[in-house]
């Protein structure tokens, strides 16, 4: 999984019907040599801008949504505790 | 998912039969440390050159086409609103 | 999908039985910040050295072969038209 | 698979329900040109900080958990022997 | 697929039970802009250190083992002929 910080919300009025109601956020990788890489993620656990999150990508991201037919490849699966300081 | 800008159309007369009728476009990643990376995507929601789009890759891209047998690994799943300014 | 140029043929006499009869080619990514990256692809649509092709990777590549049990993760799915000039 | 060193534990109280009880660790790639890249992995074989481990990613990581519905894309599948010196 | 050279054997006594009996090797990517990247692969076709091999990654790697439940994401699928000189 990826450690990233949520930095903004992304709005797309025109999109696949199955994506209606999902919240899309812009995330930026933190730590390691991939720092600064960006991706768009779906959040269904009420994460907010500024949160450090754990992101699952690929086919495993669809498991987060409980519906294998949704064309999503990255989801927030956890919010890292604020007092969790990792290297 | 990836944030990218559609920059051109790609034509391939000789291709897998299951790809007939699909529109292939060249997309360039915007933002983050992967900026400038390019990939070819299939668009079925009438996106156009210059649009900023959300792209889903991997097995999830096949979910956008509603046919799991098509050899496609990247699809436009949403068009980012023109007035959406994200960092 | 990836845009690449086929640059050579690769021969492997000793290989998985299910790969017998498949043509393996060396491809080099063209355009974007991944330019120069190389991968081996299977071609079943008679592409040749020098052709610019569209390559599908991952589980979607197996869809090109119509047999989900073959251990292949990259296939040529289209040959870009010679007169197609993209940026 | 990836060779990495476990460098810390990651705590996320708020997360997908199916992730309850799983141990998340921060791993850093060792060796090769990807050295220094970081990812979060699930460990179910009692690896500890400092251990060099083999990490499986993608859909194959779910095979380690024996439950295909868990949104995890990276797992420790082996602990490299302490006396194993590889280049 | 990836072209790589096998450079060493990796030993992990403590590992997932389903991995018992499999041979793990350290491979280094050759050619292209990913040259020098390293990964651990499973070999079941008797490749040896020094061999140049074709490696399949992701879900397709599990097809090489003929058992979809094994948590492996990279396998040697072919040994490149010694007299095969590619660019």
CSV table of C-alpha atoms in Angstrom, one decimal:
chain,number,residue,atom,x,y,z
A,1,UNK,CA,0.0,0.0,0.0
A,2,UNK,CA,1.0,3.6,-0.4
A,3,UNK,CA,1.4,6.3,2.3
A,4,UNK,CA,0.0,9.6,1.0
A,5,UNK,CA,-1.4,12.9,2.1
A,6,UNK,CA,-4.8,14.0,0.8
A,7,UNK,CA,-4.2,17.5,-0.7
A,8,UNK,CA,-7.4,18.4,-2.6
A,9,UNK,CA,-10.8,17.3,-3.9
A,10,UNK,CA,-11.3,16.6,-7.6
A,11,UNK,CA,-14.6,17.3,-9.3
A,12,UNK,CA,-15.8,15.5,-12.5
A,13,UNK,CA,-19.4,16.0,-13.4
A,14,UNK,CA,-19.1,13.9,-16.5
A,15,UNK,CA,-18.1,10.4,-15.6
A,16,UNK,CA,-18.9,6.8,-15.6
A,17,UNK,CA,-22.4,6.2,-14.1
A,18,UNK,CA,-21.1,3.7,-11.6
A,19,UNK,CA,-18.9,6.4,-10.2
A,20,UNK,CA,-21.8,8.7,-9.2
A,21,UNK,CA,-21.7,9.5,-5.5
A,22,UNK,CA,-18.1,8.6,-5.0
A,23,UNK,CA,-15.7,11.2,-3.6
A,24,UNK,CA,-12.5,11.7,-5.6
A,25,UNK,CA,-9.4,13.2,-3.9
A,26,UNK,CA,-5.9,14.1,-5.0
A,27,UNK,CA,-3.3,12.4,-3.0
A,28,UNK,CA,0.5,12.9,-2.8
A,29,UNK,CA,2.9,10.2,-1.9
A,30,UNK,CA,4.9,10.9,1.3
A,31,UNK,CA,8.3,9.4,2.2
A,32,UNK,CA,10.7,7.3,0.3
A,33,UNK,CA,12.0,7.9,-3.2
A,34,UNK,CA,8.5,8.1,-4.7
A,35,UNK,CA,7.7,11.2,-2.6
A,36,UNK,CA,5.8,13.7,-4.6
A,37,UNK,CA,4.1,11.3,-6.9
A,38,UNK,CA,0.3,12.0,-7.3
A,39,UNK,CA,-2.7,9.9,-7.8
A,40,UNK,CA,-6.5,10.3,-7.6
A,41,UNK,CA,-8.2,8.1,-5.0
A,42,UNK,CA,-11.7,7.3,-3.9
A,43,UNK,CA,-12.5,7.8,-0.3
A,44,UNK,CA,-15.5,6.2,1.5
A,45,UNK,CA,-14.3,6.4,5.1
A,46,UNK,CA,-14.6,10.2,5.5
A,47,UNK,CA,-11.0,11.2,5.2
A,48,UNK,CA,-10.3,14.9,4.8
A,49,UNK,CA,-7.7,17.2,3.2
A,50,UNK,CA,-4.5,17.1,5.2
A,51,UNK,CA,-5.0,13.5,6.4
A,52,UNK,CA,-2.2,11.0,6.0
A,53,UNK,CA,-3.8,7.9,4.6
A,54,UNK,CA,-3.1,4.3,3.5
A,55,UNK,CA,-4.0,3.7,-0.1
A,56,UNK,CA,-4.6,0.4,-1.8
A,57,UNK,CA,-4.2,0.2,-5.6
A,58,UNK,CA,-5.1,-2.1,-8.4
A,59,UNK,CA,-7.7,-4.8,-8.3
A,60,UNK,CA,-7.5,-4.8,-4.5
A,61,UNK,CA,-9.0,-1.2,-4.5
A,62,UNK,CA,-12.2,-2.6,-5.9
A,63,UNK,CA,-12.5,-4.8,-2.7
A,64,UNK,CA,-12.8,-1.6,-0.7
A,65,UNK,CA,-16.0,-0.7,-2.6
A,66,UNK,CA,-17.6,-4.2,-2.3
A,67,UNK,CA,-18.6,-4.0,-6.0
A,68,UNK,CA,-16.2,-5.6,-8.4
A,69,UNK,CA,-17.8,-3.8,-11.4
A,70,UNK,CA,-16.7,-0.2,-10.5
A,71,UNK,CA,-13.8,1.2,-12.6
A,72,UNK,CA,-11.7,2.4,-9.7
A,73,UNK,CA,-8.0,1.5,-9.1
A,74,UNK,CA,-7.1,3.4,-5.9
A,75,UNK,CA,-8.9,3.7,-2.6
A,76,UNK,CA,-8.2,5.1,0.9
A,77,UNK,CA,-8.4,2.0,3.2
A,78,UNK,CA,-7.2,3.7,6.4
A,79,UNK,CA,-6.4,7.0,8.0
A,80,UNK,CA,-3.0,7.0,9.8
A,81,UNK,CA,-3.3,8.0,13.5
A,82,UNK,CA,-2.2,11.6,14.0
A,83,UNK,CA,0.2,10.6,16.8
A,84,UNK,CA,1.8,7.9,14.7
A,85,UNK,CA,5.3,9.1,13.8
A,86,UNK,CA,7.0,6.8,11.5
A,87,UNK,CA,10.4,7.3,9.9
B,1,UNK,CA,-6.3,6.8,-10.8
B,2,UNK,CA,-4.2,9.2,-12.9
B,3,UNK,CA,-4.8,12.8,-13.7
B,4,UNK,CA,-3.9,13.4,-17.3
B,5,UNK,CA,-4.4,15.7,-20.3
B,6,UNK,CA,-5.6,14.3,-23.6
B,7,UNK,CA,-3.1,15.5,-26.2
B,8,UNK,CA,-3.8,13.6,-29.4
B,9,UNK,CA,-5.7,10.8,-31.1
B,10,UNK,CA,-4.0,7.6,-32.1
B,11,UNK,CA,-5.0,5.6,-35.2
B,12,UNK,CA,-4.3,1.9,-35.6
B,13,UNK,CA,-6.1,0.3,-38.5
B,14,UNK,CA,-4.5,-3.1,-37.8
B,15,UNK,CA,-5.5,-4.2,-34.3
B,16,UNK,CA,-7.3,-6.8,-32.2
B,17,UNK,CA,-10.8,-7.4,-33.6
B,18,UNK,CA,-12.4,-6.7,-30.2
B,19,UNK,CA,-10.9,-3.2,-30.3
B,20,UNK,CA,-12.8,-2.1,-33.4
B,21,UNK,CA,-14.8,1.0,-32.8
B,22,UNK,CA,-13.0,2.1,-29.7
B,23,UNK,CA,-11.3,5.6,-29.7
B,24,UNK,CA,-7.7,5.6,-28.7
B,25,UNK,CA,-6.1,8.8,-27.3
B,26,UNK,CA,-2.7,9.8,-26.2
B,27,UNK,CA,-2.7,11.2,-22.6
B,28,UNK,CA,0.0,12.9,-20.6
B,29,UNK,CA,0.2,12.8,-16.9
B,30,UNK,CA,-0.2,16.2,-15.2
B,31,UNK,CA,1.0,17.1,-11.7
B,32,UNK,CA,3.3,15.3,-9.3
B,33,UNK,CA,6.6,13.7,-10.0
B,34,UNK,CA,5.2,11.5,-12.8
B,35,UNK,CA,4.4,14.6,-14.8
B,36,UNK,CA,5.1,14.1,-18.5
B,37,UNK,CA,4.6,10.3,-18.5
B,38,UNK,CA,2.5,9.2,-21.5
B,39,UNK,CA,0.0,6.5,-22.0
B,40,UNK,CA,-2.7,5.5,-24.5
B,41,UNK,CA,-6.2,5.4,-23.2
B,42,UNK,CA,-9.6,4.3,-24.5
B,43,UNK,CA,-12.3,6.9,-24.2
B,44,UNK,CA,-16.0,6.1,-24.3
B,45,UNK,CA,-17.4,9.2,-22.7
B,46,UNK,CA,-16.7,11.7,-25.5
B,47,UNK,CA,-13.7,13.4,-24.0
B,48,UNK,CA,-11.7,15.6,-26.4
B,49,UNK,CA,-8.2,16.8,-27.0
B,50,UNK,CA,-7.2,19.3,-24.3
B,51,UNK,CA,-9.5,17.8,-21.6
B,52,UNK,CA,-8.1,17.0,-18.2
B,53,UNK,CA,-9.3,13.5,-17.4
B,54,UNK,CA,-9.3,10.8,-14.7
B,55,UNK,CA,-7.8,7.6,-16.0
B,56,UNK,CA,-8.2,4.2,-14.5
B,57,UNK,CA,-5.6,1.5,-15.3
B,58,UNK,CA,-5.2,-2.2,-15.0
B,59,UNK,CA,-8.0,-4.7,-14.6
B,60,UNK,CA,-10.2,-1.9,-13.4
B,61,UNK,CA,-10.1,-0.3,-16.8
B,62,UNK,CA,-11.9,-3.3,-18.3
B,63,UNK,CA,-14.8,-2.5,-15.9
B,64,UNK,CA,-15.3,0.7,-17.7
B,65,UNK,CA,-16.0,-1.2,-21.0
B,66,UNK,CA,-18.4,-3.6,-19.4
B,67,UNK,CA,-16.7,-6.5,-21.3
B,68,UNK,CA,-14.0,-8.3,-19.4
B,69,UNK,CA,-12.6,-9.9,-22.6
B,70,UNK,CA,-11.3,-6.7,-24.2
B,71,UNK,CA,-7.4,-6.3,-24.1
B,72,UNK,CA,-7.5,-2.7,-22.7
B,73,UNK,CA,-5.6,-1.5,-19.6
B,74,UNK,CA,-6.4,2.2,-19.4
B,75,UNK,CA,-9.7,4.1,-19.8
B,76,UNK,CA,-11.0,7.6,-19.3
B,77,UNK,CA,-13.5,7.3,-16.4
B,78,UNK,CA,-14.2,11.0,-15.9
B,79,UNK,CA,-13.6,14.5,-17.3
B,80,UNK,CA,-12.4,16.9,-14.7
B,81,UNK,CA,-14.6,20.0,-14.4
B,82,UNK,CA,-13.1,23.0,-16.2
B,83,UNK,CA,-13.5,25.2,-13.1
B,84,UNK,CA,-11.9,22.6,-10.8
B,85,UNK,CA,-8.6,24.1,-9.8
B,86,UNK,CA,-6.6,21.6,-7.8
B,87,UNK,CA,-3.1,22.0,-6.5
C,1,UNK,CA,-1.6,1.2,-23.0
C,2,UNK,CA,2.0,1.9,-23.9
C,3,UNK,CA,3.3,3.3,-27.2
C,4,UNK,CA,6.5,1.5,-28.2
C,5,UNK,CA,8.7,0.6,-31.1
C,6,UNK,CA,9.6,-3.0,-31.8
C,7,UNK,CA,13.3,-3.2,-32.0
C,8,UNK,CA,14.3,-6.8,-32.1
C,9,UNK,CA,13.2,-10.5,-31.7
C,10,UNK,CA,13.9,-12.5,-28.6
C,11,UNK,CA,14.6,-16.2,-28.7
C,12,UNK,CA,14.1,-18.5,-25.8
C,13,UNK,CA,14.2,-22.2,-26.6
C,14,UNK,CA,13.7,-23.3,-23.0
C,15,UNK,CA,10.4,-21.9,-21.8
C,16,UNK,CA,7.0,-22.6,-20.3
C,17,UNK,CA,5.2,-25.2,-22.6
C,18,UNK,CA,2.2,-22.9,-23.0
C,19,UNK,CA,4.5,-20.3,-24.6
C,20,UNK,CA,5.5,-22.6,-27.5
C,21,UNK,CA,4.7,-21.0,-30.8
C,22,UNK,CA,4.4,-17.4,-29.5
C,23,UNK,CA,6.6,-14.7,-31.0
C,24,UNK,CA,8.5,-12.6,-28.4
C,25,UNK,CA,9.8,-9.2,-29.3
C,26,UNK,CA,11.8,-6.5,-27.6
C,27,UNK,CA,9.9,-3.2,-27.5
C,28,UNK,CA,11.1,0.3,-26.4
C,29,UNK,CA,8.8,2.9,-25.1
C,30,UNK,CA,8.5,6.1,-27.3
C,31,UNK,CA,7.5,9.5,-26.1
C,32,UNK,CA,6.9,10.9,-22.6
C,33,UNK,CA,9.1,10.6,-19.6
C,34,UNK,CA,9.2,6.8,-19.8
C,35,UNK,CA,11.0,7.0,-23.2
C,36,UNK,CA,13.6,4.3,-23.5
C,37,UNK,CA,12.1,1.8,-21.1
C,38,UNK,CA,12.2,-1.7,-22.5
C,39,UNK,CA,9.9,-4.7,-22.2
C,40,UNK,CA,9.3,-8.0,-24.0
C,41,UNK,CA,6.0,-8.4,-25.6
C,42,UNK,CA,4.1,-11.2,-27.4
C,43,UNK,CA,2.9,-10.4,-30.9
C,44,UNK,CA,0.1,-12.3,-32.6
C,45,UNK,CA,-1.0,-9.7,-35.2
C,46,UNK,CA,2.2,-9.9,-37.4
C,47,UNK,CA,3.9,-6.8,-36.3
C,48,UNK,CA,7.5,-6.4,-37.4
C,49,UNK,CA,10.7,-4.7,-36.3
C,50,UNK,CA,10.5,-1.0,-36.7
C,51,UNK,CA,6.7,-0.9,-36.2
C,52,UNK,CA,5.2,1.5,-33.7
C,53,UNK,CA,2.7,-0.5,-31.7
C,54,UNK,CA,0.1,-0.2,-28.9
C,55,UNK,CA,1.0,-2.6,-26.0
C,56,UNK,CA,-1.4,-3.7,-23.3
C,57,UNK,CA,0.1,-5.0,-20.1
C,58,UNK,CA,-1.0,-6.9,-17.0
C,59,UNK,CA,-4.0,-9.2,-16.8
C,60,UNK,CA,-5.5,-7.4,-19.8
C,61,UNK,CA,-2.7,-8.8,-22.0
C,62,UNK,CA,-4.0,-12.3,-21.5
C,63,UNK,CA,-7.3,-11.2,-23.0
C,64,UNK,CA,-5.4,-10.7,-26.3
C,65,UNK,CA,-4.4,-14.4,-26.4
C,66,UNK,CA,-7.9,-15.7,-25.6
C,67,UNK,CA,-6.5,-18.1,-23.1
C,68,UNK,CA,-6.4,-17.0,-19.5
C,69,UNK,CA,-3.9,-19.7,-18.4
C,70,UNK,CA,-0.9,-18.3,-20.4
C,71,UNK,CA,1.8,-16.6,-18.3
C,72,UNK,CA,2.2,-13.5,-20.5
C,73,UNK,CA,1.8,-9.9,-19.2
C,74,UNK,CA,2.4,-7.8,-22.3
C,75,UNK,CA,0.9,-8.1,-25.8
C,76,UNK,CA,0.8,-6.0,-29.0
C,77,UNK,CA,-2.8,-5.1,-29.5
C,78,UNK,CA,-2.5,-2.7,-32.4
C,79,UNK,CA,-0.1,-1.3,-35.0
C,80,UNK,CA,-0.1,2.5,-35.2
C,81,UNK,CA,-0.8,3.7,-38.7
C,82,UNK,CA,2.4,4.9,-40.5
C,83,UNK,CA,0.9,8.2,-41.4
C,84,UNK,CA,-0.3,8.8,-37.9
C,85,UNK,CA,1.8,11.6,-36.5
C,86,UNK,CA,1.1,12.2,-32.8
C,87,UNK,CA,2.8,14.7,-30.6
D,1,UNK,CA,8.6,-9.9,-5.5
D,2,UNK,CA,10.4,-7.1,-3.8
D,3,UNK,CA,13.3,-7.2,-1.3
D,4,UNK,CA,12.7,-4.7,1.5
D,5,UNK,CA,13.6,-4.0,5.1
D,6,UNK,CA,10.9,-3.4,7.6
D,7,UNK,CA,11.5,0.0,9.2
D,8,UNK,CA,8.5,0.8,11.3
D,9,UNK,CA,5.0,0.0,12.3
D,10,UNK,CA,2.0,2.1,11.0
D,11,UNK,CA,-1.1,2.6,13.1
D,12,UNK,CA,-4.5,3.5,11.6
D,13,UNK,CA,-7.4,3.3,14.0
D,14,UNK,CA,-9.9,4.3,11.4
D,15,UNK,CA,-9.8,1.8,8.6
D,16,UNK,CA,-11.8,-0.6,6.5
D,17,UNK,CA,-13.5,-3.1,8.8
D,18,UNK,CA,-12.0,-6.1,7.0
D,19,UNK,CA,-8.5,-4.8,8.0
D,20,UNK,CA,-9.1,-5.0,11.7
D,21,UNK,CA,-6.5,-7.2,13.4
D,22,UNK,CA,-3.9,-6.9,10.6
D,23,UNK,CA,-0.5,-5.6,11.3
D,24,UNK,CA,0.7,-2.8,9.0
D,25,UNK,CA,4.4,-2.1,8.6
D,26,UNK,CA,6.5,0.4,6.7
D,27,UNK,CA,9.0,-1.3,4.3
D,28,UNK,CA,11.9,0.2,2.3
D,29,UNK,CA,13.2,-1.4,-0.8
D,30,UNK,CA,16.8,-2.6,-0.6
D,31,UNK,CA,19.1,-3.1,-3.5
D,32,UNK,CA,18.8,-2.1,-7.2
D,33,UNK,CA,17.8,1.2,-8.7
D,34,UNK,CA,14.5,1.2,-6.7
D,35,UNK,CA,16.4,1.4,-3.4
D,36,UNK,CA,14.8,3.7,-1.0
D,37,UNK,CA,11.2,3.3,-2.4
D,38,UNK,CA,8.7,2.8,0.5
D,39,UNK,CA,5.5,0.9,0.8
D,40,UNK,CA,3.1,-0.3,3.5
D,41,UNK,CA,2.8,-4.0,3.8
D,42,UNK,CA,0.7,-6.4,5.9
D,43,UNK,CA,2.6,-9.0,7.9
D,44,UNK,CA,1.0,-12.2,9.2
D,45,UNK,CA,4.2,-14.3,9.7
D,46,UNK,CA,5.5,-12.3,12.7
D,47,UNK,CA,8.3,-10.4,11.0
D,48,UNK,CA,9.8,-7.6,13.0
D,49,UNK,CA,11.4,-4.2,12.5
D,50,UNK,CA,14.9,-4.6,10.9
D,51,UNK,CA,14.0,-7.9,9.2
D,52,UNK,CA,14.8,-8.2,5.5
D,53,UNK,CA,11.7,-9.6,3.8
D,54,UNK,CA,10.2,-10.8,0.5
D,55,UNK,CA,7.1,-8.8,-0.4
D,56,UNK,CA,4.5,-9.8,-2.9
D,57,UNK,CA,2.3,-7.1,-4.4
D,58,UNK,CA,-0.9,-6.8,-6.4
D,59,UNK,CA,-3.6,-9.4,-6.6
D,60,UNK,CA,-1.1,-12.0,-5.5
D,61,UNK,CA,-0.8,-10.3,-2.1
D,62,UNK,CA,-4.5,-11.2,-1.4
D,63,UNK,CA,-3.5,-14.9,-1.8
D,64,UNK,CA,-1.3,-14.6,1.3
D,65,UNK,CA,-4.3,-13.7,3.4
D,66,UNK,CA,-6.5,-16.5,2.1
D,67,UNK,CA,-9.4,-14.1,1.7
D,68,UNK,CA,-9.9,-12.5,-1.7
D,69,UNK,CA,-12.2,-9.8,-0.4
D,70,UNK,CA,-9.6,-7.9,1.7
D,71,UNK,CA,-8.4,-4.6,0.2
D,72,UNK,CA,-4.7,-5.2,0.6
D,73,UNK,CA,-2.1,-5.0,-2.2
D,74,UNK,CA,1.2,-5.9,-0.5
D,75,UNK,CA,2.1,-8.7,2.0
D,76,UNK,CA,5.3,-10.1,3.6
D,77,UNK,CA,5.5,-13.7,2.2
D,78,UNK,CA,8.9,-14.6,3.6
D,79,UNK,CA,11.7,-13.5,5.9
D,80,UNK,CA,15.1,-13.6,4.3
D,81,UNK,CA,17.6,-15.7,6.3
D,82,UNK,CA,20.0,-13.6,8.4
D,83,UNK,CA,23.0,-15.4,7.0
D,84,UNK,CA,21.8,-15.1,3.4
D,85,UNK,CA,24.2,-12.6,1.8
D,86,UNK,CA,23.1,-11.7,-1.7
D,87,UNK,CA,24.6,-9.2,-3.9
E,1,UNK,CA,7.6,-9.2,-19.7
E,2,UNK,CA,11.0,-8.1,-18.3
E,3,UNK,CA,14.5,-9.1,-19.5
E,4,UNK,CA,16.7,-9.7,-16.6
E,5,UNK,CA,19.8,-11.5,-15.5
E,6,UNK,CA,19.7,-13.9,-12.5
E,7,UNK,CA,22.4,-12.8,-10.1
E,8,UNK,CA,21.9,-14.8,-6.9
E,9,UNK,CA,19.7,-17.2,-4.9
E,10,UNK,CA,17.6,-15.9,-2.0
E,11,UNK,CA,16.9,-18.1,1.1
E,12,UNK,CA,14.0,-17.6,3.4
E,13,UNK,CA,13.4,-20.4,5.8
E,14,UNK,CA,10.4,-18.7,7.4
E,15,UNK,CA,7.8,-18.1,4.7
E,16,UNK,CA,4.2,-18.8,3.6
E,17,UNK,CA,3.6,-22.6,3.6
E,18,UNK,CA,2.5,-22.6,0.0
E,19,UNK,CA,5.9,-21.3,-1.0
E,20,UNK,CA,7.8,-24.4,0.4
E,21,UNK,CA,9.9,-26.0,-2.3
E,22,UNK,CA,9.9,-23.0,-4.6
E,23,UNK,CA,13.3,-21.6,-5.6
E,24,UNK,CA,13.7,-17.8,-5.2
E,25,UNK,CA,16.3,-15.9,-7.2
E,26,UNK,CA,17.4,-12.3,-7.3
E,27,UNK,CA,17.1,-10.8,-10.8
E,28,UNK,CA,18.4,-7.6,-12.2
E,29,UNK,CA,16.8,-5.9,-15.2
E,30,UNK,CA,19.0,-5.6,-18.3
E,31,UNK,CA,18.6,-3.0,-21.0
E,32,UNK,CA,16.5,0.1,-21.3
E,33,UNK,CA,16.0,2.9,-18.8
E,34,UNK,CA,15.0,0.4,-16.0
E,35,UNK,CA,18.4,-1.2,-16.1
E,36,UNK,CA,19.6,-2.1,-12.7
E,37,UNK,CA,16.2,-2.5,-11.1
E,38,UNK,CA,16.0,-5.6,-9.0
E,39,UNK,CA,13.3,-8.1,-8.1
E,40,UNK,CA,12.9,-11.6,-6.6
E,41,UNK,CA,11.5,-14.2,-8.9
E,42,UNK,CA,10.4,-17.8,-8.7
E,43,UNK,CA,12.1,-20.2,-11.1
E,44,UNK,CA,10.6,-23.6,-11.9
E,45,UNK,CA,12.4,-24.2,-15.3
E,46,UNK,CA,15.9,-24.8,-13.8
E,47,UNK,CA,17.4,-21.4,-14.7
E,48,UNK,CA,20.8,-20.7,-13.1
E,49,UNK,CA,22.8,-17.7,-11.9
E,50,UNK,CA,24.1,-15.8,-14.9
E,51,UNK,CA,21.2,-16.7,-17.2
E,52,UNK,CA,19.3,-14.0,-19.0
E,53,UNK,CA,15.7,-14.7,-18.6
E,54,UNK,CA,12.2,-13.5,-19.5
E,55,UNK,CA,10.2,-12.7,-16.4
E,56,UNK,CA,6.4,-12.4,-16.2
E,57,UNK,CA,4.9,-10.3,-13.3
E,58,UNK,CA,1.6,-9.7,-11.7
E,59,UNK,CA,-1.4,-12.1,-11.8
E,60,UNK,CA,0.1,-13.7,-15.0
E,61,UNK,CA,3.0,-15.0,-12.9
E,62,UNK,CA,0.6,-17.2,-11.0
E,63,UNK,CA,-0.3,-18.9,-14.4
E,64,UNK,CA,3.3,-20.1,-14.5
E,65,UNK,CA,2.8,-22.1,-11.3
E,66,UNK,CA,-0.6,-23.6,-12.3
E,67,UNK,CA,-2.0,-22.8,-8.9
E,68,UNK,CA,-3.8,-19.5,-8.5
E,69,UNK,CA,-3.6,-19.6,-4.7
E,70,UNK,CA,0.2,-19.1,-4.4
E,71,UNK,CA,1.3,-15.5,-3.3
E,72,UNK,CA,3.9,-15.1,-6.0
E,73,UNK,CA,4.0,-12.1,-8.4
E,74,UNK,CA,7.1,-12.7,-10.6
E,75,UNK,CA,8.2,-15.9,-12.4
E,76,UNK,CA,10.9,-16.9,-14.9
E,77,UNK,CA,8.9,-18.1,-18.0
E,78,UNK,CA,11.8,-18.5,-20.4
E,79,UNK,CA,15.6,-18.6,-20.7
E,80,UNK,CA,17.0,-16.4,-23.5
E,81,UNK,CA,19.1,-18.4,-25.9
E,82,UNK,CA,22.8,-17.8,-25.3
E,83,UNK,CA,23.4,-16.9,-28.9
E,84,UNK,CA,20.5,-14.5,-29.0
E,85,UNK,CA,22.0,-11.0,-29.3
E,86,UNK,CA,19.4,-8.3,-29.0
E,87,UNK,CA,20.0,-4.6,-29.0
